[in-house]
Amino acid sequence: MTKLAHVILCQLVAAIWIAAIWVLYCTPACTHPIEHLIAAPIAVLIPAAVVTCRICSDPRVMRWLEQK
């Protein structure tokens, strides 16, 4: 079950990453691709890390992980 959850989470992160890159590079507002290369990891990874920390600090999730 944990492997399935891990695969789903990885696919979700990859889909969000691809969507963010598409928005940054395929819209007419894109004029500075280098700045977008710098901003994309910050815009995607920091919120993902915050959400992951909040989920992992939940006691129910910790008990579920200990059971697995």
PDB file of C-alpha atoms in Angstrom:
ATOM      1  CA  MET A   1       0.000   0.000   0.000  1.00  0.00           C
ATOM      2  CA  THR A   2       2.819   2.422   0.766  1.00  0.00           C
ATOM      3  CA  LYS A   3       4.423   1.753  -2.602  1.00  0.00           C
ATOM      4  CA  LEU A   4       1.138   2.557  -4.318  1.00  0.00           C
ATOM      5  CA  ALA A   5       0.809   5.789  -2.321  1.00  0.00           C
ATOM      6  CA  HIS A   6       4.411   6.660  -3.173  1.00  0.00           C
ATOM      7  CA  VAL A   7       3.830   6.049  -6.888  1.00  0.00           C
ATOM      8  CA  ILE A   8       0.658   8.141  -6.861  1.00  0.00           C
ATOM      9  CA  LEU A   9       2.428  10.966  -5.016  1.00  0.00           C
ATOM     10  CA  CYS A  10       5.356  10.905  -7.454  1.00  0.00           C
ATOM     11  CA  GLN A  11       3.027  10.984 -10.440  1.00  0.00           C
ATOM     12  CA  LEU A  12       1.062  13.856  -8.924  1.00  0.00           C
ATOM     13  CA  VAL A  13       4.235  15.873  -8.309  1.00  0.00           C
ATOM     14  CA  ALA A  14       5.425  15.144 -11.846  1.00  0.00           C
ATOM     15  CA  ALA A  15       2.077  16.237 -13.309  1.00  0.00           C
ATOM     16  CA  ILE A  16       2.136  19.475 -11.321  1.00  0.00           C
ATOM     17  CA  TRP A  17       5.749  20.076 -12.382  1.00  0.00           C
ATOM     18  CA  ILE A  18       4.907  19.525 -16.065  1.00  0.00           C
ATOM     19  CA  ALA A  19       1.882  21.825 -15.782  1.00  0.00           C
ATOM     20  CA  ALA A  20       4.013  24.537 -14.162  1.00  0.00           C
ATOM     21  CA  ILE A  21       6.678  24.252 -16.860  1.00  0.00           C
ATOM     22  CA  TRP A  22       3.992  24.362 -19.581  1.00  0.00           C
ATOM     23  CA  VAL A  23       2.486  27.528 -18.094  1.00  0.00           C
ATOM     24  CA  LEU A  24       5.911  29.132 -17.806  1.00  0.00           C
ATOM     25  CA  TYR A  25       7.126  28.326 -21.312  1.00  0.00           C
ATOM     26  CA  CYS A  26       4.021  27.999 -23.487  1.00  0.00           C
ATOM     27  CA  THR A  27       2.206  31.188 -22.608  1.00  0.00           C
ATOM     28  CA  PRO A  28       2.803  34.471 -24.429  1.00  0.00           C
ATOM     29  CA  ALA A  29       3.781  36.146 -21.163  1.00  0.00           C
ATOM     30  CA  CYS A  30       7.069  34.220 -21.095  1.00  0.00           C
ATOM     31  CA  THR A  31       9.816  36.727 -21.842  1.00  0.00           C
ATOM     32  CA  HIS A  32      12.564  35.669 -19.444  1.00  0.00           C
ATOM     33  CA  PRO A  33      13.097  31.895 -19.556  1.00  0.00           C
ATOM     34  CA  ILE A  34      16.190  31.969 -17.324  1.00  0.00           C
ATOM     35  CA  GLU A  35      14.231  33.646 -14.540  1.00  0.00           C
ATOM     36  CA  HIS A  36      11.548  31.009 -14.960  1.00  0.00           C
ATOM     37  CA  LEU A  37      14.096  28.229 -14.646  1.00  0.00           C
ATOM     38  CA  ILE A  38      15.100  29.736 -11.325  1.00  0.00           C
ATOM     39  CA  ALA A  39      11.535  30.446 -10.170  1.00  0.00           C
ATOM     40  CA  ALA A  40       9.937  27.101 -11.117  1.00  0.00           C
ATOM     41  CA  PRO A  41      11.650  24.981  -8.438  1.00  0.00           C
ATOM     42  CA  ILE A  42      10.908  27.597  -5.795  1.00  0.00           C
ATOM     43  CA  ALA A  43       7.283  27.909  -6.871  1.00  0.00           C
ATOM     44  CA  VAL A  44       6.700  24.139  -6.886  1.00  0.00           C
ATOM     45  CA  LEU A  45       9.049  22.530  -4.378  1.00  0.00           C
ATOM     46  CA  ILE A  46       8.614  24.855  -1.391  1.00  0.00           C
ATOM     47  CA  PRO A  47       4.799  24.538  -1.230  1.00  0.00           C
ATOM     48  CA  ALA A  48       5.134  20.778  -1.807  1.00  0.00           C
ATOM     49  CA  ALA A  49       7.592  20.541   1.086  1.00  0.00           C
ATOM     50  CA  VAL A  50       5.255  22.506   3.368  1.00  0.00           C
ATOM     51  CA  VAL A  51       2.303  20.264   2.522  1.00  0.00           C
ATOM     52  CA  THR A  52       4.410  17.128   2.974  1.00  0.00           C
ATOM     53  CA  CYS A  53       5.639  18.296   6.380  1.00  0.00           C
ATOM     54  CA  ARG A  54       2.106  19.053   7.519  1.00  0.00           C
ATOM     55  CA  ILE A  55       0.848  15.667   6.338  1.00  0.00           C
ATOM     56  CA  CYS A  56       3.754  13.796   7.922  1.00  0.00           C
ATOM     57  CA  SER A  57       3.363  15.575  11.253  1.00  0.00           C
ATOM     58  CA  ASP A  58      -0.222  14.339  11.601  1.00  0.00           C
ATOM     59  CA  PRO A  59      -0.365  11.611  14.296  1.00  0.00           C
ATOM     60  CA  ARG A  60      -2.777   9.534  12.205  1.00  0.00           C
ATOM     61  CA  VAL A  61      -0.302   9.447   9.324  1.00  0.00           C
ATOM     62  CA  MET A  62       2.544   8.571  11.675  1.00  0.00           C
ATOM     63  CA  ARG A  63       0.557   5.642  13.113  1.00  0.00           C
ATOM     64  CA  TRP A  64      -0.337   4.490   9.609  1.00  0.00           C
ATOM     65  CA  LEU A  65       3.322   4.609   8.537  1.00  0.00           C
ATOM     66  CA  GLU A  66       4.396   2.698  11.637  1.00  0.00           C
ATOM     67  CA  GLN A  67       1.900  -0.033  10.846  1.00  0.00           C
ATOM     68  CA  LYS A  68       3.258  -0.461   7.329  1.00  0.00           C
TER      69      LYS A  68
END
